[in-house]
């Protein structure tokens, strides 16, 4: 036999011995239940049998995390940037109104003679 076959043969014999020991543990648990022992004794036998089986077949009991099929990229949230831009735009428009005159401030363009003309009652 090749070295790979010898290794496989030894592994299979080891697994068979472990399964045989686990089987004996299950038989002991069944006998303890038949006799009417407390629940703790069969539980210990079953637990040791399960641990032996997990040692024999670790590939079956390993929890594998599935690979993500789709990677979701987090997009940058532009909410704060948009809010700051809108606030800056509004403040800029208000500042231009104050600076260049369309605010309704009549003191810049009207004189004292214009006020009686504008407030006169129409005939």
mmCIF file of N, CA and C in Angstrom:
data_model
loop_
_atom_site.group_PDB
_atom_site.id
_atom_site.type_symbol
_atom_site.label_atom_id
_atom_site.label_comp_id
_atom_site.label_asym_id
_atom_site.label_seq_id
_atom_site.Cartn_x
_atom_site.Cartn_y
_atom_site.Cartn_z
ATOM 1 N N UNK A 1 0.831 -1.179 0.000
ATOM 2 C CA UNK A 1 0.000 0.000 0.000
ATOM 3 C C UNK A 1 0.885 1.255 0.000
ATOM 4 N N UNK A 2 0.332 2.295 -0.601
ATOM 5 C CA UNK A 2 1.056 3.566 -0.649
ATOM 6 C C UNK A 2 0.915 4.271 0.692
ATOM 7 N N UNK A 3 1.758 5.258 0.956
ATOM 8 C CA UNK A 3 1.649 5.982 2.237
ATOM 9 C C UNK A 3 0.288 6.653 2.421
ATOM 10 N N UNK A 4 -0.306 7.140 1.321
ATOM 11 C CA UNK A 4 -1.623 7.770 1.428
ATOM 12 C C UNK A 4 -2.688 6.749 1.828
ATOM 13 N N UNK A 5 -2.586 5.550 1.241
ATOM 14 C CA UNK A 5 -3.553 4.496 1.572
ATOM 15 C C UNK A 5 -3.369 4.029 3.009
ATOM 16 N N UNK A 6 -2.127 3.936 3.477
ATOM 17 C CA UNK A 6 -1.876 3.548 4.865
ATOM 18 C C UNK A 6 -2.450 4.591 5.834
ATOM 19 N N UNK A 7 -2.264 5.837 5.497
ATOM 20 C CA UNK A 7 -2.801 6.906 6.355
ATOM 21 C C UNK A 7 -4.319 6.870 6.379
ATOM 22 N N UNK A 8 -4.913 6.645 5.217
ATOM 23 C CA UNK A 8 -6.379 6.565 5.151
ATOM 24 C C UNK A 8 -6.879 5.356 5.926
ATOM 25 N N UNK A 9 -6.187 4.229 5.804
ATOM 26 C CA UNK A 9 -6.562 3.003 6.519
ATOM 27 C C UNK A 9 -6.505 3.231 8.027
ATOM 28 N N UNK A 10 -5.428 3.856 8.496
ATOM 29 C CA UNK A 10 -5.293 4.125 9.933
ATOM 30 C C UNK A 10 -6.383 5.085 10.406
ATOM 31 N N UNK A 11 -6.723 6.066 9.590
ATOM 32 C CA UNK A 11 -7.777 7.014 9.962
ATOM 33 C C UNK A 11 -9.127 6.319 10.063
ATOM 34 N N UNK A 12 -9.413 5.429 9.128
ATOM 35 C CA UNK A 12 -10.690 4.707 9.165
ATOM 36 C C UNK A 12 -10.772 3.775 10.372
ATOM 37 N N UNK A 13 -9.673 3.136 10.726
ATOM 38 C CA UNK A 13 -9.672 2.271 11.911
ATOM 39 C C UNK A 13 -9.884 3.110 13.173
ATOM 40 N N UNK A 14 -9.235 4.280 13.231
ATOM 41 C CA UNK A 14 -9.414 5.157 14.386
ATOM 42 C C UNK A 14 -10.878 5.582 14.512
ATOM 43 N N UNK A 15 -11.502 5.945 13.372
ATOM 44 C CA UNK A 15 -12.913 6.351 13.402
ATOM 45 C C UNK A 15 -13.812 5.193 13.824
ATOM 46 N N UNK A 16 -13.509 3.988 13.367
ATOM 47 C CA UNK A 16 -14.309 2.821 13.743
ATOM 48 C C UNK A 16 -14.226 2.558 15.245
ATOM 49 N N UNK A 17 -13.034 2.707 15.824
ATOM 50 C CA UNK A 17 -12.882 2.507 17.270
ATOM 51 C C UNK A 17 -13.659 3.570 18.051
ATOM 52 N N UNK A 18 -13.594 4.799 17.567
ATOM 53 C CA UNK A 18 -14.320 5.877 18.242
ATOM 54 C C UNK A 18 -15.822 5.625 18.170
ATOM 55 N N UNK A 19 -16.320 5.206 17.004
ATOM 56 C CA UNK A 19 -17.750 4.917 16.868
ATOM 57 C C UNK A 19 -18.173 3.734 17.732
ATOM 58 N N UNK A 20 -17.290 2.750 17.873
ATOM 59 C CA UNK A 20 -17.584 1.598 18.736
ATOM 60 C C UNK A 20 -17.692 2.043 20.192
ATOM 61 N N UNK A 21 -16.783 2.922 20.605
ATOM 62 C CA UNK A 21 -16.834 3.433 21.984
ATOM 63 C C UNK A 21 -18.091 4.285 22.187
ATOM 64 N N UNK A 22 -18.462 5.057 21.180
ATOM 65 C CA UNK A 22 -19.673 5.873 21.291
ATOM 66 C C UNK A 22 -20.905 4.983 21.368
ATOM 67 N N UNK A 23 -20.897 3.895 20.604
ATOM 68 C CA UNK A 23 -22.009 2.953 20.644
ATOM 69 C C UNK A 23 -22.144 2.340 22.043
ATOM 70 N N UNK A 24 -21.023 2.014 22.648
ATOM 71 C CA UNK A 24 -21.053 1.469 24.012
ATOM 72 C C UNK A 24 -21.628 2.491 24.994
ATOM 73 N N UNK A 25 -21.283 3.762 24.797
ATOM 74 C CA UNK A 25 -21.814 4.799 25.678
ATOM 75 C C UNK A 25 -23.334 4.902 25.533
ATOM 76 N N UNK A 26 -23.826 4.792 24.315
ATOM 77 C CA UNK A 26 -25.284 4.826 24.109
ATOM 78 C C UNK A 26 -25.955 3.610 24.750
ATOM 79 N N UNK A 27 -25.316 2.422 24.670
ATOM 80 C CA UNK A 27 -25.877 1.242 25.330
ATOM 81 C C UNK A 27 -25.912 1.430 26.847
ATOM 82 N N UNK A 28 -24.865 2.040 27.404
ATOM 83 C CA UNK A 28 -24.846 2.295 28.847
ATOM 84 C C UNK A 28 -25.956 3.269 29.233
ATOM 85 N N UNK A 29 -26.197 4.281 28.391
ATOM 86 C CA UNK A 29 -27.268 5.239 28.669
ATOM 87 C C UNK A 29 -28.622 4.533 28.617
ATOM 88 N N UNK A 30 -28.812 3.638 27.659
ATOM 89 C CA UNK A 30 -30.075 2.896 27.564
ATOM 90 C C UNK A 30 -30.280 2.010 28.786
ATOM 91 N N UNK A 31 -29.211 1.338 29.242
ATOM 92 C CA UNK A 31 -29.316 0.497 30.440
ATOM 93 C C UNK A 31 -29.645 1.334 31.678
ATOM 94 N N UNK A 32 -29.041 2.519 31.766
ATOM 95 C CA UNK A 32 -29.318 3.378 32.923
ATOM 96 C C UNK A 32 -30.777 3.815 32.922
ATOM 97 N N UNK A 33 -31.339 4.044 31.744
ATOM 98 C CA UNK A 33 -32.755 4.426 31.670
ATOM 99 C C UNK A 33 -33.629 3.229 32.046
ATOM 100 N N UNK A 34 -33.242 2.012 31.600
ATOM 101 C CA UNK A 34 -34.014 0.806 31.942
ATOM 102 C C UNK A 34 -34.035 0.577 33.449
ATOM 103 N N UNK A 35 -32.889 0.786 34.080
ATOM 104 C CA UNK A 35 -32.786 0.555 35.528
ATOM 105 C C UNK A 35 -33.563 1.613 36.300
ATOM 106 N N UNK A 36 -33.683 2.775 35.712
ATOM 107 C CA UNK A 36 -34.400 3.847 36.400
ATOM 108 C C UNK A 36 -33.471 4.801 37.123
ATOM 109 N N UNK A 37 -32.257 4.918 36.643
ATOM 110 C CA UNK A 37 -31.302 5.853 37.240
ATOM 111 C C UNK A 37 -31.794 7.285 37.042
ATOM 112 N N UNK A 38 -31.159 8.212 37.754
ATOM 113 C CA UNK A 38 -31.530 9.616 37.591
ATOM 114 C C UNK A 38 -31.122 10.082 36.190
ATOM 115 N N UNK A 39 -31.719 11.172 35.738
ATOM 116 C CA UNK A 39 -31.484 11.688 34.387
ATOM 117 C C UNK A 39 -30.041 12.095 34.165
ATOM 118 N N UNK A 40 -29.329 12.376 35.210
ATOM 119 C CA UNK A 40 -27.954 12.847 35.084
ATOM 120 C C UNK A 40 -27.021 11.772 34.520
ATOM 121 N N UNK A 41 -27.201 10.541 34.905
ATOM 122 C CA UNK A 41 -26.303 9.458 34.469
ATOM 123 C C UNK A 41 -26.459 9.166 32.968
ATOM 124 N N UNK A 42 -27.669 8.966 32.428
ATOM 125 C CA UNK A 42 -27.769 8.770 30.974
ATOM 126 C C UNK A 42 -27.298 10.004 30.191
ATOM 127 N N UNK A 43 -27.546 11.164 30.779
ATOM 128 C CA UNK A 43 -27.118 12.396 30.107
ATOM 129 C C UNK A 43 -25.600 12.426 29.943
ATOM 130 N N UNK A 44 -24.870 11.995 30.998
ATOM 131 C CA UNK A 44 -23.406 11.961 30.910
ATOM 132 C C UNK A 44 -22.939 10.991 29.833
ATOM 133 N N UNK A 45 -23.565 9.816 29.753
ATOM 134 C CA UNK A 45 -23.186 8.827 28.727
ATOM 135 C C UNK A 45 -23.449 9.377 27.319
ATOM 136 N N UNK A 46 -24.606 9.972 27.138
ATOM 137 C CA UNK A 46 -24.965 10.505 25.812
ATOM 138 C C UNK A 46 -24.040 11.655 25.435
ATOM 139 N N UNK A 47 -23.723 12.502 26.401
ATOM 140 C CA UNK A 47 -22.838 13.633 26.122
ATOM 141 C C UNK A 47 -21.449 13.152 25.715
ATOM 142 N N UNK A 48 -20.918 12.170 26.419
ATOM 143 C CA UNK A 48 -19.580 11.674 26.064
ATOM 144 C C UNK A 48 -19.599 10.972 24.703
ATOM 145 N N UNK A 49 -20.711 10.307 24.358
ATOM 146 C CA UNK A 49 -20.821 9.658 23.047
ATOM 147 C C UNK A 49 -20.862 10.712 21.936
ATOM 148 N N UNK A 50 -21.613 11.769 22.160
ATOM 149 C CA UNK A 50 -21.689 12.838 21.155
ATOM 150 C C UNK A 50 -20.335 13.510 20.961
ATOM 151 N N UNK A 51 -19.617 13.736 22.065
ATOM 152 C CA UNK A 51 -18.289 14.348 21.948
ATOM 153 C C UNK A 51 -17.329 13.438 21.183
ATOM 154 N N UNK A 52 -17.424 12.128 21.402
ATOM 155 C CA UNK A 52 -16.566 11.188 20.684
ATOM 156 C C UNK A 52 -16.875 11.208 19.186
ATOM 157 N N UNK A 53 -18.149 11.260 18.848
ATOM 158 C CA UNK A 53 -18.532 11.310 17.431
ATOM 159 C C UNK A 53 -18.051 12.608 16.791
ATOM 160 N N UNK A 54 -18.145 13.703 17.519
ATOM 161 C CA UNK A 54 -17.651 14.980 16.984
ATOM 162 C C UNK A 54 -16.140 14.935 16.782
ATOM 163 N N UNK A 55 -15.411 14.233 17.669
ATOM 164 C CA UNK A 55 -13.964 14.080 17.485
ATOM 165 C C UNK A 55 -13.644 13.215 16.274
ATOM 166 N N UNK A 56 -14.478 12.219 15.997
ATOM 167 C CA UNK A 56 -14.233 11.332 14.863
ATOM 168 C C UNK A 56 -14.506 12.024 13.538
ATOM 169 N N UNK A 57 -15.518 12.863 13.499
ATOM 170 C CA UNK A 57 -15.911 13.537 12.252
ATOM 171 C C UNK A 57 -15.965 15.056 12.443
ATOM 172 N N UNK A 58 -14.821 15.715 12.615
ATOM 173 C CA UNK A 58 -14.855 17.164 12.848
ATOM 174 C C UNK A 58 -15.354 17.945 11.635
ATOM 175 N N UNK A 59 -15.149 17.397 10.447
ATOM 176 C CA UNK A 59 -15.584 18.108 9.239
ATOM 177 C C UNK A 59 -17.104 18.209 9.150
ATOM 178 N N UNK A 60 -17.816 17.306 9.768
ATOM 179 C CA UNK A 60 -19.272 17.337 9.732
ATOM 180 C C UNK A 60 -19.813 18.368 10.717
ATOM 181 N N UNK A 61 -19.158 18.510 11.859
ATOM 182 C CA UNK A 61 -19.688 19.356 12.916
ATOM 183 C C UNK A 61 -19.125 20.774 12.916
ATOM 184 N N UNK A 62 -18.205 21.080 12.013
ATOM 185 C CA UNK A 62 -17.682 22.436 11.926
ATOM 186 C C UNK A 62 -18.719 23.319 11.254
ATOM 187 N N UNK A 63 -18.925 24.483 11.827
ATOM 188 C CA UNK A 63 -19.864 25.440 11.254
ATOM 189 C C UNK A 63 -19.079 26.321 10.295
ATOM 190 N N UNK A 64 -19.479 26.287 9.070
ATOM 191 C CA UNK A 64 -18.802 27.095 8.067
ATOM 192 C C UNK A 64 -19.655 28.309 7.741
ATOM 193 N N UNK A 65 -18.996 29.434 7.625
ATOM 194 C CA UNK A 65 -19.685 30.653 7.227
ATOM 195 C C UNK A 65 -19.705 30.707 5.706
ATOM 196 N N UNK A 66 -20.873 30.817 5.115
ATOM 197 C CA UNK A 66 -20.912 30.877 3.653
ATOM 198 C C UNK A 66 -20.256 32.158 3.150
ATOM 199 N N UNK A 67 -19.587 32.023 2.033
ATOM 200 C CA UNK A 67 -18.941 33.194 1.441
ATOM 201 C C UNK A 67 -20.018 34.146 0.929
ATOM 202 N N UNK A 68 -19.771 35.398 1.111
ATOM 203 C CA UNK A 68 -20.735 36.399 0.654
ATOM 204 C C UNK A 68 -20.756 36.415 -0.862
ATOM 205 N N UNK A 69 -21.933 36.286 -1.429
ATOM 206 C CA UNK A 69 -22.051 36.284 -2.883
ATOM 207 C C UNK A 69 -21.916 37.688 -3.444
ATOM 208 N N UNK A 70 -22.460 38.623 -2.734
ATOM 209 C CA UNK A 70 -22.426 39.998 -3.190
ATOM 210 C C UNK A 70 -21.820 40.863 -2.093
ATOM 211 N N UNK A 71 -20.854 41.640 -2.455
ATOM 212 C CA UNK A 71 -20.250 42.557 -1.503
ATOM 213 C C UNK A 71 -20.977 43.888 -1.628
ATOM 214 N N UNK A 72 -21.549 44.309 -0.540
ATOM 215 C CA UNK A 72 -22.317 45.551 -0.540
ATOM 216 C C UNK A 72 -21.385 46.668 -0.102
ATOM 217 N N UNK A 73 -21.210 47.618 -0.992
ATOM 218 C CA UNK A 73 -20.375 48.757 -0.672
ATOM 219 C C UNK A 73 -21.237 49.815 0.002
ATOM 220 N N UNK A 74 -20.690 50.355 1.058
ATOM 221 C CA UNK A 74 -21.418 51.410 1.745
ATOM 222 C C UNK A 74 -21.190 52.708 0.990
ATOM 223 N N UNK A 75 -22.279 53.331 0.637
ATOM 224 C CA UNK A 75 -22.177 54.598 -0.066
ATOM 225 C C UNK A 75 -22.087 55.722 0.951
ATOM 226 N N UNK A 76 -21.335 56.756 0.572
ATOM 227 C CA UNK A 76 -21.178 57.904 1.448
ATOM 228 C C UNK A 76 -22.510 58.633 1.547
ATOM 229 N N UNK A 77 -22.891 58.933 2.758
ATOM 230 C CA UNK A 77 -24.148 59.639 2.980
ATOM 231 C C UNK A 77 -23.909 61.129 2.746
ATOM 232 N N UNK A 78 -24.525 61.669 1.720
ATOM 233 C CA UNK A 78 -24.338 63.063 1.354
ATOM 234 C C UNK A 78 -25.353 63.980 2.028
ATOM 235 N N UNK A 79 -26.071 63.484 3.003
ATOM 236 C CA UNK A 79 -27.120 64.266 3.645
ATOM 237 C C UNK A 79 -26.548 65.505 4.334
ATOM 238 N N UNK A 80 -25.456 65.346 5.055
ATOM 239 C CA UNK A 80 -24.860 66.480 5.759
ATOM 240 C C UNK A 80 -24.306 67.482 4.756
ATOM 241 N N UNK A 81 -23.648 66.979 3.708
ATOM 242 C CA UNK A 81 -23.095 67.871 2.693
ATOM 243 C C UNK A 81 -24.199 68.652 1.998
ATOM 244 N N UNK A 82 -25.287 68.007 1.673
ATOM 245 C CA UNK A 82 -26.413 68.688 1.025
ATOM 246 C C UNK A 82 -27.017 69.742 1.944
ATOM 247 N N UNK A 83 -27.153 69.406 3.209
ATOM 248 C CA UNK A 83 -27.724 70.359 4.167
ATOM 249 C C UNK A 83 -26.840 71.600 4.289
ATOM 250 N N UNK A 84 -25.540 71.391 4.397
ATOM 251 C CA UNK A 84 -24.619 72.522 4.504
ATOM 252 C C UNK A 84 -24.669 73.367 3.233
ATOM 253 N N UNK A 85 -24.747 72.731 2.065
ATOM 254 C CA UNK A 85 -24.807 73.468 0.802
ATOM 255 C C UNK A 85 -26.082 74.306 0.708
ATOM 256 N N UNK A 86 -27.204 73.750 1.115
ATOM 257 C CA UNK A 86 -28.475 74.487 1.066
ATOM 258 C C UNK A 86 -28.448 75.672 2.026
ATOM 259 N N UNK A 87 -27.925 75.472 3.229
ATOM 260 C CA UNK A 87 -27.833 76.565 4.204
ATOM 261 C C UNK A 87 -26.911 77.658 3.684
ATOM 262 N N UNK A 88 -25.779 77.283 3.089
ATOM 263 C CA UNK A 88 -24.850 78.273 2.540
ATOM 264 C C UNK A 88 -25.493 79.042 1.389
ATOM 265 N N UNK A 89 -26.269 78.362 0.549
ATOM 266 C CA UNK A 89 -26.952 79.023 -0.562
ATOM 267 C C UNK A 89 -27.971 80.047 -0.053
ATOM 268 N N UNK A 90 -28.758 79.652 0.934
ATOM 269 C CA UNK A 90 -29.766 80.562 1.489
ATOM 270 C C UNK A 90 -29.098 81.771 2.140
ATOM 271 N N UNK A 91 -28.044 81.532 2.918
ATOM 272 C CA UNK A 91 -27.341 82.653 3.544
ATOM 273 C C UNK A 91 -26.688 83.555 2.502
ATOM 274 N N UNK A 92 -26.176 82.970 1.433
ATOM 275 C CA UNK A 92 -25.578 83.761 0.359
ATOM 276 C C UNK A 92 -26.598 84.629 -0.339
ATOM 277 N N UNK A 93 -27.787 84.094 -0.592
ATOM 278 C CA UNK A 93 -28.852 84.877 -1.226
ATOM 279 C C UNK A 93 -29.290 86.010 -0.306
ATOM 280 N N UNK A 94 -29.462 85.737 0.961
ATOM 281 C CA UNK A 94 -29.857 86.785 1.913
ATOM 282 C C UNK A 94 -28.788 87.862 2.024
ATOM 283 N N UNK A 95 -27.538 87.466 2.056
ATOM 284 C CA UNK A 95 -26.454 88.444 2.122
ATOM 285 C C UNK A 95 -26.425 89.326 0.873
ATOM 286 N N UNK A 96 -26.644 88.709 -0.299
ATOM 287 C CA UNK A 96 -26.648 89.516 -1.539
ATOM 288 C C UNK A 96 -27.826 90.484 -1.541
ATOM 289 N N UNK A 97 -28.968 90.094 -0.998
ATOM 290 C CA UNK A 97 -30.098 91.024 -0.908
ATOM 291 C C UNK A 97 -29.738 92.224 -0.035
ATOM 292 N N UNK A 98 -29.103 91.962 1.098
ATOM 293 C CA UNK A 98 -28.745 93.041 2.006
ATOM 294 C C UNK A 98 -27.663 93.913 1.387
ATOM 295 N N UNK A 99 -26.690 93.313 0.743
ATOM 296 C CA UNK A 99 -25.557 94.048 0.197
ATOM 297 C C UNK A 99 -25.944 94.893 -1.017
ATOM 298 N N UNK A 100 -26.779 94.349 -1.906
ATOM 299 C CA UNK A 100 -27.042 95.029 -3.169
ATOM 300 C C UNK A 100 -28.401 95.717 -3.225
ATOM 301 N N UNK A 101 -29.207 95.692 -2.215
ATOM 302 C CA UNK A 101 -30.339 96.561 -2.120
ATOM 303 C C UNK A 101 -31.737 96.054 -2.368
ATOM 304 N N UNK A 102 -32.038 94.897 -2.868
ATOM 305 C CA UNK A 102 -33.437 94.540 -3.085
ATOM 306 C C UNK A 102 -34.129 94.050 -1.813
ATOM 307 N N UNK A 103 -33.819 94.654 -0.672
ATOM 308 C CA UNK A 103 -34.389 94.190 0.598
ATOM 309 C C UNK A 103 -35.563 95.016 1.051
ATOM 310 N N UNK A 104 -35.893 96.076 0.324
ATOM 311 C CA UNK A 104 -36.973 96.941 0.766
ATOM 312 C C UNK A 104 -36.493 98.060 1.649
ATOM 313 N N UNK A 105 -35.204 98.216 1.789
ATOM 314 C CA UNK A 105 -34.650 99.306 2.582
ATOM 315 C C UNK A 105 -34.676 100.567 1.719
ATOM 316 N N UNK A 106 -35.656 101.452 1.993
ATOM 317 C CA UNK A 106 -35.850 102.638 1.158
ATOM 318 C C UNK A 106 -34.890 103.762 1.503
ATOM 319 N N UNK A 107 -34.175 103.633 2.585
ATOM 320 C CA UNK A 107 -33.290 104.717 2.992
ATOM 321 C C UNK A 107 -32.096 104.862 2.060
ATOM 322 N N UNK A 108 -31.767 103.826 1.283
ATOM 323 C CA UNK A 108 -30.613 103.908 0.401
ATOM 324 C C UNK A 108 -30.930 104.660 -0.892
ATOM 325 N N UNK A 109 -32.144 104.524 -1.396
ATOM 326 C CA UNK A 109 -32.450 105.109 -2.708
ATOM 327 C C UNK A 109 -33.427 106.263 -2.650
ATOM 328 N N UNK A 110 -34.194 106.419 -1.600
ATOM 329 C CA UNK A 110 -35.206 107.472 -1.526
ATOM 330 C C UNK A 110 -34.654 108.681 -0.793
ATOM 331 N N UNK A 111 -35.216 109.783 -1.126
ATOM 332 C CA UNK A 111 -34.871 111.026 -0.413
ATOM 333 C C UNK A 111 -36.097 111.482 0.371
ATOM 334 N N UNK A 112 -35.936 112.545 1.132
ATOM 335 C CA UNK A 112 -37.051 113.068 1.931
ATOM 336 C C UNK A 112 -38.157 113.617 1.053
ATOM 337 N N UNK A 113 -37.840 114.052 -0.157
ATOM 338 C CA UNK A 113 -38.870 114.583 -1.061
ATOM 339 C C UNK A 113 -39.710 113.472 -1.683
ATOM 340 N N UNK A 114 -39.182 112.268 -1.778
ATOM 341 C CA UNK A 114 -39.892 111.156 -2.406
ATOM 342 C C UNK A 114 -40.979 110.577 -1.496
ATOM 343 N N UNK A 115 -40.853 110.729 -0.206
ATOM 344 C CA UNK A 115 -41.800 110.117 0.733
ATOM 345 C C UNK A 115 -43.185 110.744 0.609
ATOM 346 N N UNK A 116 -43.358 112.074 0.567
ATOM 347 C CA UNK A 116 -44.716 112.613 0.423
ATOM 348 C C UNK A 116 -45.347 112.225 -0.913
ATOM 349 N N UNK A 117 -44.539 112.116 -1.947
ATOM 350 C CA UNK A 117 -45.090 111.728 -3.249
ATOM 351 C C UNK A 117 -45.594 110.285 -3.217
ATOM 352 N N UNK A 118 -44.859 109.403 -2.551
ATOM 353 C CA UNK A 118 -45.229 108.008 -2.523
ATOM 354 C C UNK A 118 -46.370 107.718 -1.578
ATOM 355 N N UNK A 119 -46.543 108.529 -0.582
ATOM 356 C CA UNK A 119 -47.599 108.275 0.402
ATOM 357 C C UNK A 119 -48.822 109.125 0.189
ATOM 358 N N UNK A 120 -48.872 109.896 -0.878
ATOM 359 C CA UNK A 120 -50.031 110.741 -1.155
ATOM 360 C C UNK A 120 -51.218 109.878 -1.546
ATOM 361 N N UNK A 121 -52.419 110.331 -1.106
ATOM 362 C CA UNK A 121 -53.642 109.601 -1.426
ATOM 363 C C UNK A 121 -54.025 109.892 -2.869
ATOM 364 N N UNK A 122 -54.299 108.849 -3.655
ATOM 365 C CA UNK A 122 -54.634 109.105 -5.057
ATOM 366 C C UNK A 122 -55.950 109.846 -5.174
ATOM 367 N N UNK A 123 -56.068 110.700 -6.188
ATOM 368 C CA UNK A 123 -57.274 111.505 -6.396
ATOM 369 C C UNK A 123 -58.245 110.838 -7.301
#
